[in-house]
Amino acid sequence: MLPLILREISFRKGHTTIMLCGLISVTALMTAYLSTESAAERETKRVARDLGFNLRILPKQTDMDLYWFQGFSDQTMPEATVERLANYQGVFMTYNHLMASLRQKITMGGGDVILVGVAPTITSPDKKKRPMGFTIKARTLHLGYQVGQRLGLKSGDTLQLSGHDFKIEKVMVEYGTEEDVYVYGTLKDVQGIADKPGQINEIKAIDCLCLTADQDPISILRKELEKILPEAKVIQDRVQADARARQRQMVQRKFEFLSPFLMVCGAIWVAVLSALNVRERRSEIGIWRALGKGGGFIAGLVIGKAMIIGFFGGFIGFWVGNSMALEVGPSIFQITAKAIKTEWSYLVWSLILTPLLAAAASFIPAMLAVTQDPAETLRES
Amino acid sequence: MLTCESLCKYYQSSKGMVKSLDEINLSVSKGEFLEVRGHSGSGKTTLLLTLGAMMHPTHGKVVFKGTDLYRLNRAERARVRSSSIGFVFQMFHLIPYLDLVGNVLAGDDGNHSGAHSKSEALLQELGLGHRLNHLPNQLSAGEKQRVALARAMVASPDLILADEPTGNLDPENSKEVCRHLKRYQEKGGTVIVVTHGDAVHDFANRTIDLKAGEIISGPSLDHQADEA
């Protein structure tokens, strides 16, 4: 049957071209859209990650009045707590990017600073997520803008704390927040300076982004934490959490509308062209039936043709769509060009789904062909 | 080999019931060349399609090689057509995107080895050996009808049914087509041709006339009795 279909395809070049163009258009638009959508999602994740941690896990006995007043907990908990949390099965379903820290107020250069010792971020071993924040090397410090200004220190200078020399790795830009009076070091170094070995007073995390608007995220997070760390409590920065959720939902809503719309347009296009093709081939279908060919053969001619054109439409459409995404995407979708890349998995999906879409769309025309009365056709002509 | 009894085909039209075939009784023996004559609208094509397992009659039965065709299901009737009946039509009905060999092979039921070489041989025999790879739109009407003949013959069917095979041909080509049908009959095949012209008359060994769906002349069932 394949040679027959190929000959018919090459014989009716006009019809083939129009059908192919339709499928190329649909696949190209889908590919371009999905490529930019993937890029947008990656960007969303990056932007959300840059928003920072939005969960804080604190020792349960923390005086919250004092916490909000001074910016850190007056209580501590063992450093092993974060390991215990990370090792709890399924914790990364709810919490992501766990980062333990010890925060302490000290006096430096005649003024108060918040000394923050941070441990490396722990991420889910199953998901290859990039750690958030910056990496601090041992015996180095990152100074907040205000601290740097007050002490007159710059990158490469040395600062002595608790009898140890620390190299100033970086003086941060002015954030206009309390971070301007922060001094960051490694957890171990800060534990030494604060004389609190093996202690932390905060674990920062990000929620899973999987909760819908009608759910109360904080109650779910608290219920979960109660099972794992009964000695701790969790608070959520609602401003950051809401911004993150809104961005994610906005991208999803666009996708939910456009994809089915494109699919339906493509299906209608193929269905109409298949129906016209069947109409044009009435006499041929009549003679095939007269020659004893069954309904499966006739349906195979129509659907097989649609699938073959769909295969090529999928292949060409992928390349057209990919080029559109790479060339035009950044200006249309306002996404950084770097985020858009060739999504090879879409090639595979194009080669599978476009023929299936074409086959599904030509199903009704194929059934019309099968049910066509050959005697009627042959009698008419 | 082929009999029909009380064969009726009625249509409902806006002007009432149309009797396209009315109580047709007919018997055709193996090796016979039967001409069915009639004017346009006399029911010739309906008779041919009904005999060819293509059109379900309103009443009556068609028995082909001992089998009541319309007691078979669609797929079984399709198999009978594929293996035992060849069709030739006035409008040729060639597959436009297949070359001549491809068109002839379309008539093969797939159960014959060497069908390709047989197709070529048939086309050679019909004087089309030099055009094997041509498409139908490159042929004259007479050539197209010879391709249709080859297609009808390629599976060596017991019966060839031809609907106005000379209707679109000039006298010379008409005779040519009739000669090929006659040759097929002489080799043991059975041929039924419906026509409104005279071109076939000299080649047929029996003629019946059809008018308003009824046989008005020529032997029908009695002929079979005589043959027996």
XYZ file of C-alpha atoms in Angstrom:
609
model
C 0.000 0.000 0.000
C 2.889 2.370 0.767
C 4.010 2.660 -2.898
C 0.418 3.461 -3.864
C 0.197 6.211 -1.254
C 3.553 7.669 -2.257
C 2.556 7.713 -5.918
C -0.714 9.435 -5.114
C 1.133 11.970 -2.971
C 3.549 12.784 -5.768
C 0.741 12.826 -8.366
C -1.459 15.315 -6.517
C 1.317 17.744 -5.694
C -0.975 20.702 -5.118
C -3.134 18.938 -2.576
C -0.093 17.412 -0.913
C 1.606 20.789 -0.684
C -1.422 22.512 0.845
C -1.866 19.722 3.389
C 1.849 19.699 4.140
C 1.872 23.474 4.589
C -0.968 23.235 7.079
C 0.804 20.605 9.133
C 4.120 22.439 8.918
C 2.392 25.592 10.161
C 0.794 23.842 13.109
C 3.956 21.973 14.070
C 6.120 25.042 13.571
C 3.869 27.225 15.708
C 3.655 24.540 18.381
C 7.410 24.004 18.354
C 8.141 27.712 18.417
C 5.603 28.258 21.137
C 6.722 25.310 23.249
C 10.398 26.207 22.825
C 9.791 29.746 23.979
C 7.436 28.475 26.663
C 10.145 26.141 27.971
C 12.556 29.022 27.899
C 10.016 31.168 29.719
C 9.598 28.465 32.323
C 13.330 28.217 32.815
C 13.445 31.975 33.118
C 10.564 31.867 35.572
C 12.440 29.364 37.678
C 15.551 31.487 37.553
C 13.674 34.648 38.418
C 11.855 32.833 41.209
C 15.114 31.457 42.473
C 16.582 34.929 42.416
C 13.704 36.099 44.551
C 15.359 34.081 47.261
C 14.255 31.637 49.901
C 10.721 32.189 51.073
C 10.591 29.729 53.998
C 12.403 30.018 57.299
C 12.620 27.107 59.699
C 13.435 28.300 63.203
C 13.868 26.682 66.623
C 10.401 26.258 68.105
C 11.215 28.329 71.215
C 12.187 31.391 69.147
C 10.785 34.646 70.523
C 9.127 35.948 67.353
C 8.906 39.555 68.643
C 12.633 39.528 69.144
C 13.162 37.692 65.864
C 11.424 40.372 63.805
C 13.088 43.097 65.829
C 16.681 41.866 65.520
C 16.461 39.702 62.368
C 17.561 36.369 63.804
C 16.459 33.786 66.349
C 17.682 33.950 69.924
C 17.546 30.156 70.067
C 19.761 27.607 68.347
C 19.426 24.019 67.222
C 22.013 21.390 66.307
C 23.545 21.650 62.847
C 22.550 17.993 62.279
C 18.924 19.135 62.202
C 19.215 20.157 58.557
C 20.673 16.751 57.662
C 17.809 15.068 59.470
C 15.345 17.184 57.511
C 17.081 16.501 54.190
C 17.186 12.764 54.847
C 13.482 12.534 55.612
C 11.800 10.619 52.787
C 9.698 12.859 50.603
C 10.779 16.108 52.206
C 11.736 17.551 48.822
C 8.118 17.138 47.706
C 7.340 20.085 49.962
C 10.621 21.827 50.771
C 13.414 22.661 48.327
C 16.909 24.110 48.621
C 17.667 23.693 52.322
C 20.308 26.080 53.626
C 21.329 26.103 57.277
C 22.734 29.286 58.805
C 23.831 30.767 62.086
C 23.094 34.455 62.567
C 24.603 36.521 65.318
C 24.902 40.190 66.112
C 28.462 41.392 66.729
C 30.127 44.767 66.951
C 32.561 45.638 64.241
C 34.291 48.957 63.646
C 32.172 50.728 66.212
C 28.851 49.518 64.876
C 26.607 46.463 64.945
C 26.584 43.972 62.101
C 24.715 40.717 61.557
C 27.241 37.951 61.072
C 25.756 35.158 58.953
C 27.415 31.790 58.595
C 25.954 29.768 55.735
C 26.262 26.055 55.008
C 26.206 24.742 51.441
C 22.665 24.376 50.073
C 21.214 20.870 50.128
C 19.020 20.037 47.131
C 17.010 16.966 46.186
C 19.337 14.168 45.083
C 16.747 13.156 42.435
C 16.454 16.570 40.800
C 19.607 18.129 39.523
C 18.856 21.571 40.877
C 21.484 24.241 41.000
C 22.304 25.443 44.514
C 21.028 28.918 45.248
C 22.933 31.909 46.497
C 26.659 32.255 46.381
C 29.463 30.012 47.541
C 31.714 31.213 50.327
C 35.186 29.834 50.799
C 36.625 29.128 54.252
C 38.402 32.061 55.910
C 36.776 34.556 53.591
C 34.000 37.078 54.173
C 31.443 38.826 51.994
C 30.654 42.249 53.415
C 27.388 44.097 53.085
C 27.660 47.472 51.359
C 27.217 49.544 54.532
C 29.764 47.465 56.478
C 32.324 47.867 53.713
C 31.737 51.610 53.663
C 32.000 51.960 57.417
C 35.191 49.873 57.696
C 36.730 51.250 54.519
C 37.365 47.712 53.271
C 37.467 46.448 49.726
C 37.916 43.117 48.007
C 41.284 41.538 48.789
C 41.734 43.300 52.173
C 42.171 41.370 55.390
C 40.016 41.630 58.516
C 40.829 40.163 61.911
C 37.970 38.551 63.895
C 38.369 36.523 67.103
C 42.105 36.355 66.541
C 41.830 34.961 62.997
C 42.562 36.683 59.696
C 39.774 36.706 57.136
C 40.191 37.748 53.523
C 37.501 40.071 52.173
C 36.288 38.181 49.130
C 33.752 40.732 48.072
C 31.943 43.870 49.159
C 28.377 43.517 47.897
C 26.459 46.158 45.978
C 24.004 48.302 47.850
C 20.724 46.356 48.203
C 18.869 48.954 50.206
C 17.841 46.283 52.720
C 19.113 44.952 56.037
C 21.596 42.886 53.985
C 23.694 46.030 53.723
C 24.761 45.439 57.349
C 25.345 41.681 56.914
C 28.708 39.938 56.933
C 28.669 36.491 55.339
C 31.126 33.704 56.139
C 31.101 29.934 56.143
C 28.994 28.273 58.817
C 32.047 26.747 60.441
C 33.932 30.051 60.598
C 30.936 31.913 62.043
C 30.293 29.146 64.584
C 33.921 29.662 65.699
C 33.596 33.463 65.903
C 30.269 33.226 67.788
C 31.566 30.403 69.965
C 28.596 28.223 69.055
C 30.183 25.125 67.532
C 27.760 22.766 65.768
C 24.820 25.163 66.195
C 22.500 26.896 63.737
C 19.511 29.128 64.309
C 17.774 29.096 60.922
C 17.193 26.871 57.935
C 16.070 28.680 54.785
C 14.071 26.835 52.129
C 11.719 27.308 49.182
C 8.253 25.819 49.034
C 7.445 23.274 46.334
C 5.348 25.610 44.098
C 2.898 22.767 43.748
C 0.160 24.173 45.892
C -2.876 25.704 44.248
C -4.476 29.010 45.120
C -7.287 27.412 47.107
C -4.861 25.581 49.411
C -3.379 27.109 52.530
C 0.313 26.497 51.965
C 1.584 27.417 55.397
C -0.712 24.992 57.208
C 0.418 22.184 54.882
C 4.066 23.133 55.375
C 3.645 23.249 59.161
C 1.852 19.909 59.272
C 4.652 18.360 57.259
C 7.378 19.890 59.439
C 5.678 18.768 62.641
C 6.207 15.166 61.559
C 9.886 15.654 60.726
C 11.176 18.318 63.123
C 8.879 18.721 66.095
C 11.490 20.998 67.710
C 11.205 23.545 64.866
C 8.626 25.833 63.308
C 8.268 27.316 59.821
C 7.294 30.795 58.668
C 6.631 31.887 55.092
C 7.415 35.123 53.280
C 4.032 35.549 51.567
C 5.159 38.353 49.262
C 7.841 36.224 47.642
C 5.678 33.101 47.599
C 2.796 34.868 45.886
C 5.041 36.458 43.273
C 6.524 33.062 42.498
C 3.116 31.392 42.187
C 1.685 34.185 40.012
C 4.564 34.003 37.560
C 4.269 30.231 37.226
C 0.497 30.300 36.813
C 0.644 33.047 34.180
C 2.904 30.950 31.950
C 0.761 27.873 32.452
C -2.455 29.710 31.555
C -1.012 30.913 28.252
C 0.024 27.379 27.356
C -3.321 25.886 28.313
C -5.123 28.175 25.882
C -2.840 28.304 22.862
C -1.893 24.624 22.495
C -5.422 23.211 22.086
C -6.307 26.125 19.792
C -3.416 25.332 17.449
C -4.184 21.623 17.549
C -7.841 22.161 16.664
C -6.958 24.528 13.789
C -4.501 21.977 12.408
C -6.985 19.143 12.735
C -9.703 21.099 10.927
C -7.285 21.980 8.146
C -6.287 18.349 7.619
C -9.869 17.109 7.928
C -11.149 19.525 5.271
C -8.316 18.698 2.887
C -8.750 14.964 3.450
C -12.468 15.277 2.780
C -11.761 17.169 -0.457
C -9.246 14.507 -1.412
C -11.794 11.757 -0.804
C -14.329 13.651 -2.898
C -11.830 14.040 -5.719
C -11.062 10.323 -5.509
C -14.660 9.076 -5.567
C -14.206 7.312 -8.881
C -10.903 5.787 -7.767
C -12.413 4.566 -4.519
C -15.322 3.096 -6.488
C -13.006 1.156 -8.755
C -10.909 -0.099 -5.832
C -14.098 -1.437 -4.250
C -15.188 -2.958 -7.569
C -11.805 -4.669 -7.741
C -12.531 -6.278 -4.393
C -10.523 -4.090 -2.035
C -12.030 -3.838 1.434
C -12.767 -0.950 3.746
C -9.435 -1.338 5.552
C -7.585 -0.800 2.289
C -9.597 2.323 1.427
C -9.204 3.755 4.943
C -5.500 2.917 4.778
C -5.118 4.952 1.576
C -6.659 8.046 3.183
C -5.207 7.767 6.683
C -1.855 6.471 5.428
C -1.504 9.493 3.177
C -2.334 11.839 6.056
C 0.209 10.094 8.296
C 3.000 10.240 5.738
C 2.371 13.921 5.067
C 2.103 14.356 8.833
C 5.512 12.768 9.303
C 7.164 15.160 6.863
C 5.073 18.042 8.198
C 6.297 17.206 11.678
C 9.916 17.050 10.593
C 9.905 20.259 8.561
C 7.614 21.983 11.047
C 10.012 21.271 13.880
C 12.898 22.935 12.046
C 10.796 25.905 10.989
C 9.422 26.311 14.507
C 12.831 25.892 16.066
C 14.272 28.547 13.771
C 11.347 30.854 14.572
C 11.924 30.366 18.274
C 15.643 31.031 18.015
C 15.378 33.979 15.636
C 12.125 35.707 16.492
C 11.328 34.359 19.943
C 13.490 36.683 22.017
C 11.941 39.831 20.524
C 8.338 38.580 20.626
C 8.356 36.881 23.962
C 10.712 39.287 25.662
C 12.859 36.490 26.928
C 16.587 36.591 27.051
C 17.964 34.951 23.926
C 20.177 32.741 26.034
C 17.194 30.969 27.546
C 15.862 29.744 24.175
C 17.556 26.662 22.839
C 16.801 23.780 20.485
C 14.566 21.352 22.313
C 15.473 18.025 20.717
C 12.721 16.171 22.520
C 10.225 18.243 20.503
C 11.612 16.734 17.298
C 10.693 13.278 18.557
C 7.267 14.494 19.656
C 6.728 16.245 16.313
C 7.511 13.040 14.429
C 5.051 11.108 16.594
C 2.249 13.576 17.257
C 1.917 15.315 13.894
C 1.228 12.059 11.988
C -1.182 11.037 14.756
C -2.952 14.390 14.572
C -3.202 14.064 10.772
C -4.479 10.480 11.105
C -7.098 11.488 13.664
C -8.210 14.433 11.540
C -8.565 12.285 8.428
C -10.497 9.582 10.251
C -13.940 10.973 9.403
C -13.060 11.535 5.715
C -11.676 7.981 5.663
C -14.930 6.646 7.045
C -16.804 8.641 4.390
C -14.642 6.947 1.785
C -15.231 3.513 3.285
C -18.981 3.944 3.431
C -19.160 5.410 -0.063
C -21.337 3.158 -2.209
C -19.085 2.069 -5.092
C -22.042 1.032 -7.248
C -23.528 4.486 -6.884
C -20.225 6.108 -7.829
C -19.644 3.884 -10.831
C -23.233 4.235 -11.998
C -23.014 8.017 -11.836
C -19.860 8.284 -13.931
C -22.332 -20.386 -14.103
C -24.417 -17.288 -13.365
C -28.143 -17.148 -12.830
C -30.476 -14.574 -11.468
C -34.037 -15.193 -10.443
C -36.803 -12.655 -9.986
C -34.205 -9.927 -9.750
C -35.688 -6.558 -8.825
C -34.104 -3.249 -7.990
C -36.380 -0.406 -7.001
C -35.497 3.168 -6.160
C -37.550 5.724 -4.387
C -37.401 9.018 -6.282
C -39.248 12.292 -5.978
C -41.590 11.082 -8.717
C -42.331 7.829 -6.926
C -41.003 4.296 -7.155
C -38.620 3.617 -10.042
C -38.294 0.011 -11.139
C -34.745 -0.149 -12.423
C -34.890 -3.951 -12.674
C -38.162 -5.815 -12.629
C -38.374 -9.586 -12.281
C -35.276 -10.364 -14.299
C -34.612 -14.048 -14.845
C -31.398 -14.818 -16.602
C -28.871 -17.557 -16.934
C -25.392 -17.273 -18.389
C -23.280 -20.312 -19.152
C -19.555 -20.609 -18.807
C -17.800 -19.509 -22.002
C -20.678 -17.384 -23.166
C -20.480 -13.867 -24.640
C -23.737 -12.167 -23.695
C -24.749 -8.787 -25.023
C -27.373 -6.856 -23.026
C -28.817 -4.046 -25.105
C -30.950 -1.166 -24.037
C -31.415 2.548 -24.166
C -30.191 4.899 -21.524
C -32.177 4.361 -18.325
C -33.237 0.855 -19.276
C -31.456 -0.623 -16.240
C -28.404 -2.050 -18.027
C -25.789 -0.708 -15.627
C -27.915 -1.607 -12.618
C -28.171 -5.164 -13.941
C -24.433 -5.351 -14.494
C -23.597 -4.041 -11.022
C -26.119 -6.375 -9.434
C -24.705 -9.358 -11.298
C -21.229 -8.228 -10.262
C -21.921 -8.392 -6.512
C -21.769 -4.619 -6.282
C -25.389 -3.675 -5.756
C -27.822 -5.370 -3.443
C -31.108 -6.162 -5.251
C -34.439 -5.243 -3.718
C -35.685 -8.791 -4.372
C -34.426 -11.916 -6.030
C -31.107 -13.612 -6.018
C -27.934 -13.876 -8.018
C -26.178 -17.223 -7.959
C -22.598 -17.251 -9.180
C -20.730 -20.575 -9.347
C -23.258 -22.064 -6.958
C -23.115 -19.261 -4.403
C -25.954 -16.870 -3.705
C -23.919 -13.655 -3.817
C -26.210 -11.575 -1.653
C -26.239 -14.088 1.157
C -22.541 -13.330 1.543
C -21.382 -10.407 3.629
C -19.633 -7.408 2.093
C -16.139 -8.735 2.671
C -17.004 -12.111 1.144
C -18.585 -10.457 -1.894
C -15.448 -8.320 -2.236
C -13.378 -11.517 -2.278
C -15.597 -12.981 -5.008
C -15.136 -9.836 -7.106
C -11.430 -9.810 -6.494
C -10.865 -13.421 -7.507
C -13.573 -14.195 -10.064
C -15.017 -11.075 -11.674
C -13.361 -8.464 -13.865
C -14.959 -5.086 -14.586
C -14.648 -2.773 -17.573
C -16.376 0.615 -17.540
C -17.255 3.162 -20.181
C -15.243 5.825 -18.338
C -12.303 3.420 -17.914
C -11.796 4.359 -14.246
C -8.051 3.991 -14.380
C -6.074 5.044 -11.323
C -4.602 8.346 -12.504
C -1.350 8.163 -10.532
C -0.385 4.628 -11.507
C 1.399 3.765 -14.725
C -0.089 1.172 -17.047
C 1.548 -1.771 -15.309
C 0.418 -0.435 -11.940
C -3.132 -0.039 -13.194
C -3.242 -3.579 -14.524
C -1.719 -4.923 -11.298
C -4.495 -3.188 -9.369
C -6.811 -5.828 -10.786
C -4.744 -8.675 -9.416
C -6.054 -10.265 -6.256
C -2.550 -10.898 -4.951
C -2.813 -14.671 -5.209
C -0.954 -15.039 -8.476
C 2.779 -15.320 -8.727
C 4.305 -13.490 -11.657
C 1.465 -10.977 -11.773
C 3.880 -8.253 -12.828
C 5.161 -10.132 -15.842
C 1.637 -11.213 -16.692
C 0.545 -7.559 -16.615
C 3.310 -6.612 -18.976
C 2.492 -9.537 -21.266
C -1.174 -8.556 -21.356
C -0.315 -4.973 -22.195
C 2.020 -6.223 -24.939
C -0.782 -8.392 -26.292
C -3.121 -5.399 -26.287
C -0.613 -3.343 -28.241
C 0.577 -1.167 -25.369
C 4.012 -2.671 -24.830
C 5.712 0.587 -25.707
C 3.778 2.588 -23.099
C 4.166 0.475 -19.980
C 5.427 3.313 -17.833
C 3.034 5.951 -19.073
C 0.290 7.458 -16.954
C -3.365 7.217 -18.045
C -3.540 10.903 -18.904
C -0.941 10.288 -21.614
C -3.141 7.772 -23.422
C -5.927 8.026 -25.993
C -9.415 6.790 -25.126
C -8.893 3.553 -27.023
C -5.628 2.902 -25.232
C -7.224 3.602 -21.855
C -9.938 1.082 -22.555
C -7.376 -1.533 -23.500
C -5.603 -0.916 -20.167
C -8.945 -1.355 -18.412
C -9.398 -4.619 -20.312
C -5.973 -5.821 -19.237
C -6.842 -4.957 -15.636
C -10.062 -6.928 -15.880
C -8.214 -9.932 -17.301
C -5.080 -10.033 -15.170
C -6.519 -12.173 -12.370
C -7.939 -14.601 -14.981
C -11.485 -14.160 -13.684
C -14.293 -16.504 -14.671
C -16.465 -13.573 -15.647
C -15.862 -10.179 -17.213
C -18.610 -7.592 -16.893
C -18.277 -4.665 -19.265
C -20.420 -1.540 -19.044
C -20.525 0.291 -22.382
C -16.867 -0.554 -23.091
C -17.105 1.002 -26.541
C -19.220 3.963 -25.545
C -16.367 6.447 -25.734
C -14.460 4.881 -28.582
C -14.333 5.364 -32.328
C -15.442 2.422 -34.539
C -11.912 1.127 -35.035
C -11.086 1.122 -31.334
C -14.512 -0.303 -30.527
C -13.833 -3.294 -32.760
C -10.399 -3.700 -31.248
C -11.831 -3.859 -27.723
C -14.541 -6.288 -28.811
C -11.962 -8.515 -30.472
C -10.030 -8.736 -27.197
C -13.168 -9.561 -25.255
C -14.042 -12.206 -27.833
C -10.556 -13.695 -27.563
C -10.996 -13.881 -23.810
C -14.299 -15.671 -24.244
C -12.745 -18.103 -26.733
C -10.138 -19.032 -24.149
C -12.923 -20.140 -21.826
C -13.922 -16.920 -20.116
C -17.452 -15.628 -19.793
C -18.267 -12.113 -20.917
C -21.329 -9.979 -20.339
C -21.406 -6.624 -22.086
C -24.127 -4.028 -21.637
C -24.377 -1.513 -24.454
C -26.727 0.760 -26.284
C -24.786 0.571 -29.545
C -24.220 -2.057 -32.220
C -20.462 -2.481 -31.965
C -20.625 -5.565 -29.779
C -23.437 -7.324 -31.582
C -21.294 -9.192 -34.100
C -19.071 -10.612 -31.384
C -21.733 -11.792 -28.933
C -23.219 -15.219 -29.201
C -26.407 -14.143 -27.442
C -28.216 -10.829 -27.130
C -31.007 -9.763 -24.850
C -32.826 -6.451 -24.898
C -33.729 -4.575 -21.798
C -36.437 -1.951 -21.564
C -37.620 -0.212 -18.410
C -35.933 -2.843 -16.295
C -37.473 -5.833 -18.058
C -36.091 -8.289 -20.585
C -38.143 -7.807 -23.711
C -36.372 -10.226 -26.053
C -33.901 -13.033 -26.174
C -33.735 -16.300 -24.252
C -33.248 -16.133 -20.529
C -33.698 -19.108 -18.177
C -34.852 -21.276 -21.064
C -31.447 -20.867 -22.634
C -29.861 -22.622 -19.701
C -32.297 -25.468 -20.041
C -31.370 -25.815 -23.699
C -27.667 -25.803 -22.869
C -28.165 -28.475 -20.245
